[in-house]
Short mmCIF file of C-alpha atoms in Angstrom, two decimals:
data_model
loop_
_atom_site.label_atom_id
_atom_site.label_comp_id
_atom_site.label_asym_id
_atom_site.label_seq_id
_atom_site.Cartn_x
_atom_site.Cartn_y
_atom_site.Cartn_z
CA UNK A 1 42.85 8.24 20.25
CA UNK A 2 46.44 7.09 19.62
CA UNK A 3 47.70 9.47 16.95
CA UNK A 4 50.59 7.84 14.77
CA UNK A 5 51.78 7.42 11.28
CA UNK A 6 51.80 4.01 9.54
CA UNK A 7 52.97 2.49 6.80
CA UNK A 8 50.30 3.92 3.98
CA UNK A 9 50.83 7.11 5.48
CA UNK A 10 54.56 7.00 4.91
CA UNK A 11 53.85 6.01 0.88
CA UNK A 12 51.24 8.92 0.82
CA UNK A 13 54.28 10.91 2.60
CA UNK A 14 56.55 10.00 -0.15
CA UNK A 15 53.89 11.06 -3.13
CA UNK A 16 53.17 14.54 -1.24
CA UNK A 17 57.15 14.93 -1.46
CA UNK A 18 57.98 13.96 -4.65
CA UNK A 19 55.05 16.28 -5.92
CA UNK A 20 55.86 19.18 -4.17
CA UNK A 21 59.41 19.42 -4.86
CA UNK A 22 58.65 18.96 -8.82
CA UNK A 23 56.49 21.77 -9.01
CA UNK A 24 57.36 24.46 -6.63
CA UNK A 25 60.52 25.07 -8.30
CA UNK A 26 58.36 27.15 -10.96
CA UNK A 27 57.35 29.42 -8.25
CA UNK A 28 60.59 30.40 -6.66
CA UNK A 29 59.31 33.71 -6.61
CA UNK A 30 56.70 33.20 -3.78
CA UNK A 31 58.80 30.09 -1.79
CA UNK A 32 58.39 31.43 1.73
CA UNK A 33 56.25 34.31 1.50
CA UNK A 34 52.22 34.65 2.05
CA UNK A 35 52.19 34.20 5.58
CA UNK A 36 51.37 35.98 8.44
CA UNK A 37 52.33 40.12 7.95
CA UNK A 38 53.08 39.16 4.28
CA UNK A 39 49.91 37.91 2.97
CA UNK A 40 49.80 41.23 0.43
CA UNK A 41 52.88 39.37 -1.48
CA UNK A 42 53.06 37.86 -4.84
CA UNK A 43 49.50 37.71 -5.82
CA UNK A 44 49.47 36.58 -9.14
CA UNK A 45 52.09 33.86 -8.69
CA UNK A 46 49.82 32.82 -5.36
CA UNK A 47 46.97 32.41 -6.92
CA UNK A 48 48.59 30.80 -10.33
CA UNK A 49 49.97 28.49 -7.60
CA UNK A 50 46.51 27.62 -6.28
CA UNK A 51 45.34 26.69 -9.84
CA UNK A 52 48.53 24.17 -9.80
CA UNK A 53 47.77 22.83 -6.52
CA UNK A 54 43.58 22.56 -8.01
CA UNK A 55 45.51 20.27 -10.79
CA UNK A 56 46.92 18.06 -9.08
CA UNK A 57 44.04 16.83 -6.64
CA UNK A 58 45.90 18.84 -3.35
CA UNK A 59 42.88 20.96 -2.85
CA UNK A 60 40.33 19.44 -0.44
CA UNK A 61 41.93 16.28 0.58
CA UNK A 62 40.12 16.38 3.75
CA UNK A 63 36.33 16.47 2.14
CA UNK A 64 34.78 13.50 1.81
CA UNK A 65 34.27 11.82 -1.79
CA UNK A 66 31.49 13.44 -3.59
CA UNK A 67 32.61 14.10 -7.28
CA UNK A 68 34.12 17.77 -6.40
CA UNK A 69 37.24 17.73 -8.00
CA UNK A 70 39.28 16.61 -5.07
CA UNK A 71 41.32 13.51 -3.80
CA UNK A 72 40.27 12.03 -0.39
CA UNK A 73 43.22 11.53 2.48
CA UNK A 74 42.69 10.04 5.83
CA UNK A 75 43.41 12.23 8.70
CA UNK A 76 47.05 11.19 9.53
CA UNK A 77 47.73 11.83 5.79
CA UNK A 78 45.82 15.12 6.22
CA UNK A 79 48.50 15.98 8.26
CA UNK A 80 51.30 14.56 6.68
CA UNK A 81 50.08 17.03 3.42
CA UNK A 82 50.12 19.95 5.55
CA UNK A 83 54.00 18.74 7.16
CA UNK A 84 55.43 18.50 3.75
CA UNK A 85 53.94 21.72 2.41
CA UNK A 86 55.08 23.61 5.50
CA UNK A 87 58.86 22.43 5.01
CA UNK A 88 59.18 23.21 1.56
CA UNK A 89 58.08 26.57 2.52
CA UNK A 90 55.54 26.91 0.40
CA UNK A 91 53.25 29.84 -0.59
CA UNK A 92 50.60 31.12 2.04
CA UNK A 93 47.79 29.96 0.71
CA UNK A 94 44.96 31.97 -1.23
CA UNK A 95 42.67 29.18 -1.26
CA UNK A 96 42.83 28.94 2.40
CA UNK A 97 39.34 30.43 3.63
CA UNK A 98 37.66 28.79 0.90
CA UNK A 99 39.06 25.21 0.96
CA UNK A 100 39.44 25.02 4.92
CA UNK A 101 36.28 27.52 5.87
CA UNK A 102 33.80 27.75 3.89
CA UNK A 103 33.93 23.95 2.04
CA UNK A 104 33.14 21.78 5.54
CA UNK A 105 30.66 24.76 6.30
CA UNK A 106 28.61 23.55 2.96
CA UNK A 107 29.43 20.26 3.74
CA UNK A 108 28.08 20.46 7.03
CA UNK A 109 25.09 22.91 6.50
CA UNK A 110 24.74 23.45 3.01
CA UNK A 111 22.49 22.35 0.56
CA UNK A 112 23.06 19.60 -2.50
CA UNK A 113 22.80 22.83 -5.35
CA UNK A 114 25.32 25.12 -3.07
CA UNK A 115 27.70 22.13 -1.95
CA UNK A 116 27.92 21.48 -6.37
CA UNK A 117 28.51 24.97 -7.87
CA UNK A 118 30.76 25.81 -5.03
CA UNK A 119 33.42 23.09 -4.21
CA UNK A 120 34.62 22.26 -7.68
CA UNK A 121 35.59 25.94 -8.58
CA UNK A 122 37.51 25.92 -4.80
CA UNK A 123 39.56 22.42 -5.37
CA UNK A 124 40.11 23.80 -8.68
CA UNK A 125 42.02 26.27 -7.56
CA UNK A 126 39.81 28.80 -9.11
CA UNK A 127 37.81 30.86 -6.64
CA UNK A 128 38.77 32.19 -3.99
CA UNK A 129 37.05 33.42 -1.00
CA UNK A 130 37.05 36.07 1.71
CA UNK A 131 35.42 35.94 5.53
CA UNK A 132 32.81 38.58 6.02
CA UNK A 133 32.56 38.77 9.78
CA UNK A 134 33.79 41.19 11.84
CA UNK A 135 32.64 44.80 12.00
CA UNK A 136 34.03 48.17 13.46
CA UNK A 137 32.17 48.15 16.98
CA UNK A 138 31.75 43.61 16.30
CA UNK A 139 34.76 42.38 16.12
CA UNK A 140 35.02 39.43 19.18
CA UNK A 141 31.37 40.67 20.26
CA UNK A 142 30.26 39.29 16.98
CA UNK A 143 26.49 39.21 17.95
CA UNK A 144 26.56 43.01 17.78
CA UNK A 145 27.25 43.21 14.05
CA UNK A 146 24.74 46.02 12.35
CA UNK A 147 25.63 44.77 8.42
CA UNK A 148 21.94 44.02 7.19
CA UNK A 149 20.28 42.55 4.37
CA UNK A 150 16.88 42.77 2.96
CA UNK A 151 14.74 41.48 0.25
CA UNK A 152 14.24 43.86 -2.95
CA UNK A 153 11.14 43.65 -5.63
CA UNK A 154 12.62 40.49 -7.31
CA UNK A 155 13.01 38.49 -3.90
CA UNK A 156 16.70 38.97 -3.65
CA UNK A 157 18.71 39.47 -0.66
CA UNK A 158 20.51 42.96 -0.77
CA UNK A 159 23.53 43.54 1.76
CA UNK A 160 24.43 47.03 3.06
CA UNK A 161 26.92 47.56 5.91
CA UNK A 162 30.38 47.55 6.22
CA UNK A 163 33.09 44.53 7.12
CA UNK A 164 36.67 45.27 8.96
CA UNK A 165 39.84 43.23 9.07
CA UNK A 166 39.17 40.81 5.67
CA UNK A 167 42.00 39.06 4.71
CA UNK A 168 41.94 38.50 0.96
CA UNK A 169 39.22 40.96 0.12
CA UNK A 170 41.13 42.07 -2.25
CA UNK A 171 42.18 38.89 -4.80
CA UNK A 172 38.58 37.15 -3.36
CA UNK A 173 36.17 36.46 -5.59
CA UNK A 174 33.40 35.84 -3.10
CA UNK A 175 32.70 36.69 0.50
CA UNK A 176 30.25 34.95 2.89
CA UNK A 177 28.70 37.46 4.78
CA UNK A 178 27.15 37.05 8.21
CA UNK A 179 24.81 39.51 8.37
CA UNK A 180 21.01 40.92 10.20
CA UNK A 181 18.37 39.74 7.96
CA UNK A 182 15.37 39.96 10.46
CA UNK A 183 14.95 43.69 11.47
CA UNK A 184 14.65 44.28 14.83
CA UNK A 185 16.24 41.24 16.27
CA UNK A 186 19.12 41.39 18.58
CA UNK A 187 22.22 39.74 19.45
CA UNK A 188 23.04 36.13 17.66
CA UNK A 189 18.82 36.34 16.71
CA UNK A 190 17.74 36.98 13.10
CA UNK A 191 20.85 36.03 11.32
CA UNK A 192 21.96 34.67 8.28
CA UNK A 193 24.61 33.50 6.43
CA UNK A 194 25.00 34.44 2.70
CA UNK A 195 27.30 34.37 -0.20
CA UNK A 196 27.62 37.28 -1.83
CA UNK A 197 29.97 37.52 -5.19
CA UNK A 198 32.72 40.51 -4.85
CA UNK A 199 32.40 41.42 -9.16
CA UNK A 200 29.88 44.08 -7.82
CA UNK A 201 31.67 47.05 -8.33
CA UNK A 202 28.61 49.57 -7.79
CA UNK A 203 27.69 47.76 -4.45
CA UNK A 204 31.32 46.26 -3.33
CA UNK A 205 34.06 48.86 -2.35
CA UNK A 206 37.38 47.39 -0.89
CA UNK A 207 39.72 49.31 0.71
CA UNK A 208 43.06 48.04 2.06
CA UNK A 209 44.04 48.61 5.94
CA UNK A 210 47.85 49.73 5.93
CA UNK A 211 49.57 48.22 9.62
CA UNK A 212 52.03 48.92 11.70
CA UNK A 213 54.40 46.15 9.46
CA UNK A 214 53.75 49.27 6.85
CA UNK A 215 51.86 46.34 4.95
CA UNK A 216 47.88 45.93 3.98
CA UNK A 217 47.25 42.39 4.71
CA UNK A 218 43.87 43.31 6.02
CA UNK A 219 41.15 45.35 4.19
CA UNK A 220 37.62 46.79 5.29
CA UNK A 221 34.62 46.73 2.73
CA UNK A 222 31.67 48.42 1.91
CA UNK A 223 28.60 46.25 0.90
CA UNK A 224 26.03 48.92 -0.67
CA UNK A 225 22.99 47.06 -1.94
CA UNK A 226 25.44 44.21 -3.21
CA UNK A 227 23.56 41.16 -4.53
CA UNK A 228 23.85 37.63 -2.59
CA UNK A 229 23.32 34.98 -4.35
CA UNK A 230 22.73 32.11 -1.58
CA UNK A 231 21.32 31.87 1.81
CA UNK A 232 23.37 28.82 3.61
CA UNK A 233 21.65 26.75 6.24
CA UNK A 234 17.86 28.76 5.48
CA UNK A 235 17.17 32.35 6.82
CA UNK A 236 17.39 33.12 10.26
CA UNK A 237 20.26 30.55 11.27
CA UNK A 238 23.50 32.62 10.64
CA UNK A 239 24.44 32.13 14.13
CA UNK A 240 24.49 28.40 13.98
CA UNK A 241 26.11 28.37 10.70
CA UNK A 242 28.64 30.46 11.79
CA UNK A 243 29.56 29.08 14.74
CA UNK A 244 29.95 25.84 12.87
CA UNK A 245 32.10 27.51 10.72
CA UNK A 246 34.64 28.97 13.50
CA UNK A 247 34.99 25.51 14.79
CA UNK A 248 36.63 24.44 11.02
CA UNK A 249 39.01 27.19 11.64
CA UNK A 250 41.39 24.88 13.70
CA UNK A 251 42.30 21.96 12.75
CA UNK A 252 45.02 19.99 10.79
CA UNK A 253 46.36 23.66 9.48
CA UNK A 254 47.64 23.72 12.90
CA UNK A 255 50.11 21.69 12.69
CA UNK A 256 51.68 23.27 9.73
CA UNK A 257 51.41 26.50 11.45
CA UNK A 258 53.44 25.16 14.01
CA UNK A 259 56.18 23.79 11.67
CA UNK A 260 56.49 27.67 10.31
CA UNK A 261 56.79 28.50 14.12
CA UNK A 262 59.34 26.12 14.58
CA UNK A 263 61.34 28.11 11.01
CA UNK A 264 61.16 30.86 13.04
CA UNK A 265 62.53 30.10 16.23
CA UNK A 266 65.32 28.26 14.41
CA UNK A 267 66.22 31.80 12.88
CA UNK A 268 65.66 33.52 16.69
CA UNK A 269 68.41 31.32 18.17
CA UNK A 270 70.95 31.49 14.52
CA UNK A 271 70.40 35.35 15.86
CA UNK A 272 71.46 34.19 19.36
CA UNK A 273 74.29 32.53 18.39
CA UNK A 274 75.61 35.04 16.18
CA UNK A 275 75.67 37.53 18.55
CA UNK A 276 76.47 36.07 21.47
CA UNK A 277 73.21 36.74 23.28
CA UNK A 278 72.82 32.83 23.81
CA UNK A 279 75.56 33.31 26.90
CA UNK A 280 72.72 35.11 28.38
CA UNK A 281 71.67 32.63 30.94
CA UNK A 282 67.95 34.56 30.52
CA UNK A 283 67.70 34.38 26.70
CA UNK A 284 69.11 30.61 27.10
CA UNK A 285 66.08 30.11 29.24
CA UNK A 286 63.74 31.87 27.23
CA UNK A 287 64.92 29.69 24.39
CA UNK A 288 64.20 26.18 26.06
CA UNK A 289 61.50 27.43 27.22
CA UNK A 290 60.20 28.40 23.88
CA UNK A 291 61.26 25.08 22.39
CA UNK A 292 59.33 22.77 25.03
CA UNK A 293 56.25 24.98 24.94
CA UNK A 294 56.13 24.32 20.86
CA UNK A 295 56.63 20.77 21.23
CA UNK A 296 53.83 20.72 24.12
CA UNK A 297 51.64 22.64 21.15
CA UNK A 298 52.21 19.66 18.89
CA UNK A 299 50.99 17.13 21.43
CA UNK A 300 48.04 19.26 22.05
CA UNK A 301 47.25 19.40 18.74
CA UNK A 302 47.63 15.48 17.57
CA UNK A 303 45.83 14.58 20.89
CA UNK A 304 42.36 16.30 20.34
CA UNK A 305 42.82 16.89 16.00
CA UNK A 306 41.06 12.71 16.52
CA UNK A 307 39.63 12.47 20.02
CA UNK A 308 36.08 13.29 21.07
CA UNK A 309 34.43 16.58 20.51
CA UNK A 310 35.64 19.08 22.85
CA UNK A 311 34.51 22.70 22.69
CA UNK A 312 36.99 23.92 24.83
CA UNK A 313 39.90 22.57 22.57
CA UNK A 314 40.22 25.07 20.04
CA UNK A 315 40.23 27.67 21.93
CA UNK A 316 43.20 26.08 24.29
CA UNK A 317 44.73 25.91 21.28
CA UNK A 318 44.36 29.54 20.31
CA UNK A 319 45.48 30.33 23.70
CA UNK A 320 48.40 28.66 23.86
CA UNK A 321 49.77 29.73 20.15
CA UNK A 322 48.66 33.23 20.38
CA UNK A 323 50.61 34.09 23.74
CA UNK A 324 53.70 31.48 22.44
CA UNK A 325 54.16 33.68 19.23
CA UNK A 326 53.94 36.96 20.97
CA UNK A 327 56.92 35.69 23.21
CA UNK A 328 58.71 34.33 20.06
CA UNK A 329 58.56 37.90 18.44
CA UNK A 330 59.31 39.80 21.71
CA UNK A 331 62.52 37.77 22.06
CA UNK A 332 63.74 37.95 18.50
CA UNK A 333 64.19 41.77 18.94
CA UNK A 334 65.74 41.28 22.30
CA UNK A 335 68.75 39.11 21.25
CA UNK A 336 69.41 41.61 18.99
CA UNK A 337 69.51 44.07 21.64
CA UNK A 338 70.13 48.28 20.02
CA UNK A 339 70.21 47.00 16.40
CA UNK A 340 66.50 45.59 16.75
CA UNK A 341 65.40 48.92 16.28
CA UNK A 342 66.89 50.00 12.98
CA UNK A 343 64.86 49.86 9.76
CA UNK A 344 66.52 49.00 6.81
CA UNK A 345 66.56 51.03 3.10
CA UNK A 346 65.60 54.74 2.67
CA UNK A 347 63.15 56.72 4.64
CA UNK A 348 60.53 58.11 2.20
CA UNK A 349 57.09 59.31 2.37
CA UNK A 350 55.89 56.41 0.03
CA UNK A 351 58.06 53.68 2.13
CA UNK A 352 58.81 55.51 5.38
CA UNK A 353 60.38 52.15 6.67
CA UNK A 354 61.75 48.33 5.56
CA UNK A 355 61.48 45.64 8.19
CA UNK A 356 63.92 42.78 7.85
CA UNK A 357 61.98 39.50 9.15
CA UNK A 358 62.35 39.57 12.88
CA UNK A 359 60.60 42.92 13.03
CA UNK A 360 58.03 42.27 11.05
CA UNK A 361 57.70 39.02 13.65
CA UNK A 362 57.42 41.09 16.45
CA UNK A 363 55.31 43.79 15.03
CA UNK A 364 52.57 41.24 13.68
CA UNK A 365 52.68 38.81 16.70
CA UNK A 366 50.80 41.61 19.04
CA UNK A 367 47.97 41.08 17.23
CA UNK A 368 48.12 37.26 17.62
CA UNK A 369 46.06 37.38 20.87
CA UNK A 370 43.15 39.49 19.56
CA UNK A 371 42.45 38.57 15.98
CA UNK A 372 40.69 35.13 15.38
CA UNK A 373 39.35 35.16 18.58
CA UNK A 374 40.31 37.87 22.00
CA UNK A 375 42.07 35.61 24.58
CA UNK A 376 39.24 36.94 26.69
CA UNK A 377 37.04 35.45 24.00
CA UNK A 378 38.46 32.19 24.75
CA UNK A 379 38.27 32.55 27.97
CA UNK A 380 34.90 32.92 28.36
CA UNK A 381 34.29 30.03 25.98
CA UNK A 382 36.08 27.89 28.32
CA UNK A 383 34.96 29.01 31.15
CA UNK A 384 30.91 28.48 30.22
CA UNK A 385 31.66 26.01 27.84
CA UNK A 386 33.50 23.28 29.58
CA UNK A 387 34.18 24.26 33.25
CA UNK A 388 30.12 25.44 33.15
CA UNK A 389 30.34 28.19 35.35
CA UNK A 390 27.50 31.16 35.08
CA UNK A 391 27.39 33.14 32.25
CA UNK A 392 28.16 36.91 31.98
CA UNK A 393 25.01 38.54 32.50
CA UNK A 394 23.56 40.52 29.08
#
């Protein structure tokens, strides 16, 4: 497919603009903050913002038409949205899991019932969701998860086990759980994939995951018993469901990620400049180098976001931004050279440290190859996927 913008898309470019810039004035308090290693920041502006965004038909512009609440964009204005909202610097969204996860995973597997009570409260703006996959012991061996559910005397599914690395637990009001449901089973067998409301605070513990940023972005959770209210896709095919689901997780958002990439190497080489390290023939390649690989990433990504199904293609495309963003970091300390490695504020045992941005870059990028996917995960996808070769043996 040849990707390009047209005319219409250039009107709908102008709207998106003109909206943005009249309302995000009244939330100057979270401009720029939400993302990666700062996703803990300004919660109750964030999710006030998500409830603006829910009013003005922003939320969902990629589902089809179906009386949910939401206003329907093509795919080229899809990603003109997510430009526009990623220059303005925008807050990180809450709503992300919901709207961009969980939404086309009804859309695509869920029934009429679930697809009606759950979208309009998400392009609303008004509940927000957490992912419920990975375990201690499952994280990219996700067939190996232990959480387990089972019916109780009034034919309702009760979850018991215990969830690692969930973003948003905390502020979510619901969590879709992948959990064992057929005891006995093994592996990706005896599965399924349920929704299961957080307000449970006798069965629901959350407990926040404190990193190396000195930030809790993440959290772990406790299901004990908790209640789920909705099986999606009919017991037994969690697996399928899930896997569905994974291949939502990147798509236009991509491109917007890139565009806060491309903020951030614009502040690595201000660095560069202001200290001189830009003579450094080494950094000056490192820089280029940098530059051409992002612009590469953008091809990539408008090449396959309308092209044939390819199950190799998002996980190239996790490859290539994981390792790009770990460089990124690495050399935003390195142009700094000595300084790089002082903190900022006083040392105290509630705040032992303050990271400036580049630090907090380079901290949270060496997690950009494992979480969402192991590069070895998506290596082996490749590899069996689309080259075909054996698989590893179980």
């Amino acid at each position: 497919m040849e990707f390009g913008f047209g005319e219409q898309d250039e009107v709908f470019r102008g709207e998106a603009r003109a909206w943005l810039e009249a309302h995000i004035g009244r939330f100057a308090g979270v401009v720029g903050r939400g993302g990666p290693g700062s996703e803990h920041e300004g919660g109750a502006e964030r999710r006030a913002w998500e409830s603006e965004l829910g009013s003005g038909g922003w939320i969902g512009i990629g589902w089809p038409e179906g009386g949910y609440g939401n206003r329907v964009a093509t795919l080229t204005q899809q990603v003109v949205w997510a430009e526009e909202y990623a220059r303005v610097r925008a807050p990180g969204r809450y709503g992300h899991i919901g709207e961009n996860l969980l939404a086309p995973t009804l859309l695509a597997h869920g029934s009429e019932e679930q697809r009606r009570r759950f979208l309009p409260p998400i392009a609303r703006g008004e509940e927000l969701w957490c992912q419920g996959y990975s375990e201690p012991g499952a994280g990219s061996d996700l067939a190996s998860l232990r959480t387990s559910a089972a019916r109780d005397g009034d034919g309702r599914w009760r979850v018991s086990g215990q969830k690692v690395w969930t973003s948003l637990a905390h502020e979510a009001d619901w969590c879709f759980v992948l959990a064992r449901t057929e005891p006995g089973s093994r592996r990706h067998h005896g599965l399924s994939f349920l929704l299961v409301p957080m307000d449970q605070p006798e069965c629901v513990d959350v407990r926040p995951i404190r990193q190396l940023t000195g930030t809790s972005e993440f959290n772990e959770v406790f299901f004990d018993g908790a209640v789920a209210e909705s099986v999606v896709g009919g017991e037994g095919s969690g697996w399928r469901v899930a896997m569905g689901l994974l291949g939502f997780e990147r798509g236009v958002s991509t491109l917007a990620q890139q565009i806060g990439f491309q903020e951030e190497l614009r502040g690595v080489v201000r660095d560069a400049v202001a200290s001189g390290a830009v003579r450094d023939p080494v950094i000056a390649d490192r820089i280029v180098r940098l530059w051409a690989e992002l612009r590469t990433m953008r091809w990539n990504a408008l090449r396959t976001l309308g092209g044939a199904e390819n199950a190799g293609a998002p996980s190239v495309a996790k490859l290539l931004w994981g390792g790009w963003h770990q460089r990124l970091g690495e050399l935003a300390l390195r142009v700094r050279g000595a300084a790089a490695a002082v903190g900022a504020g006083d040392w105290t045992a509630d705040a032992p440290y303050e990271l400036d941005e580049q630090q907090r870059l380079f901290l949270f990028s060496r997690a950009d190859t494992i979480y969402g996917g192991s590069d070895e995960i998506q290596r082996t996808i490749i590899a069996e996927r689309v080259l075909g070769l054996p698989r590893e043996a179980l």
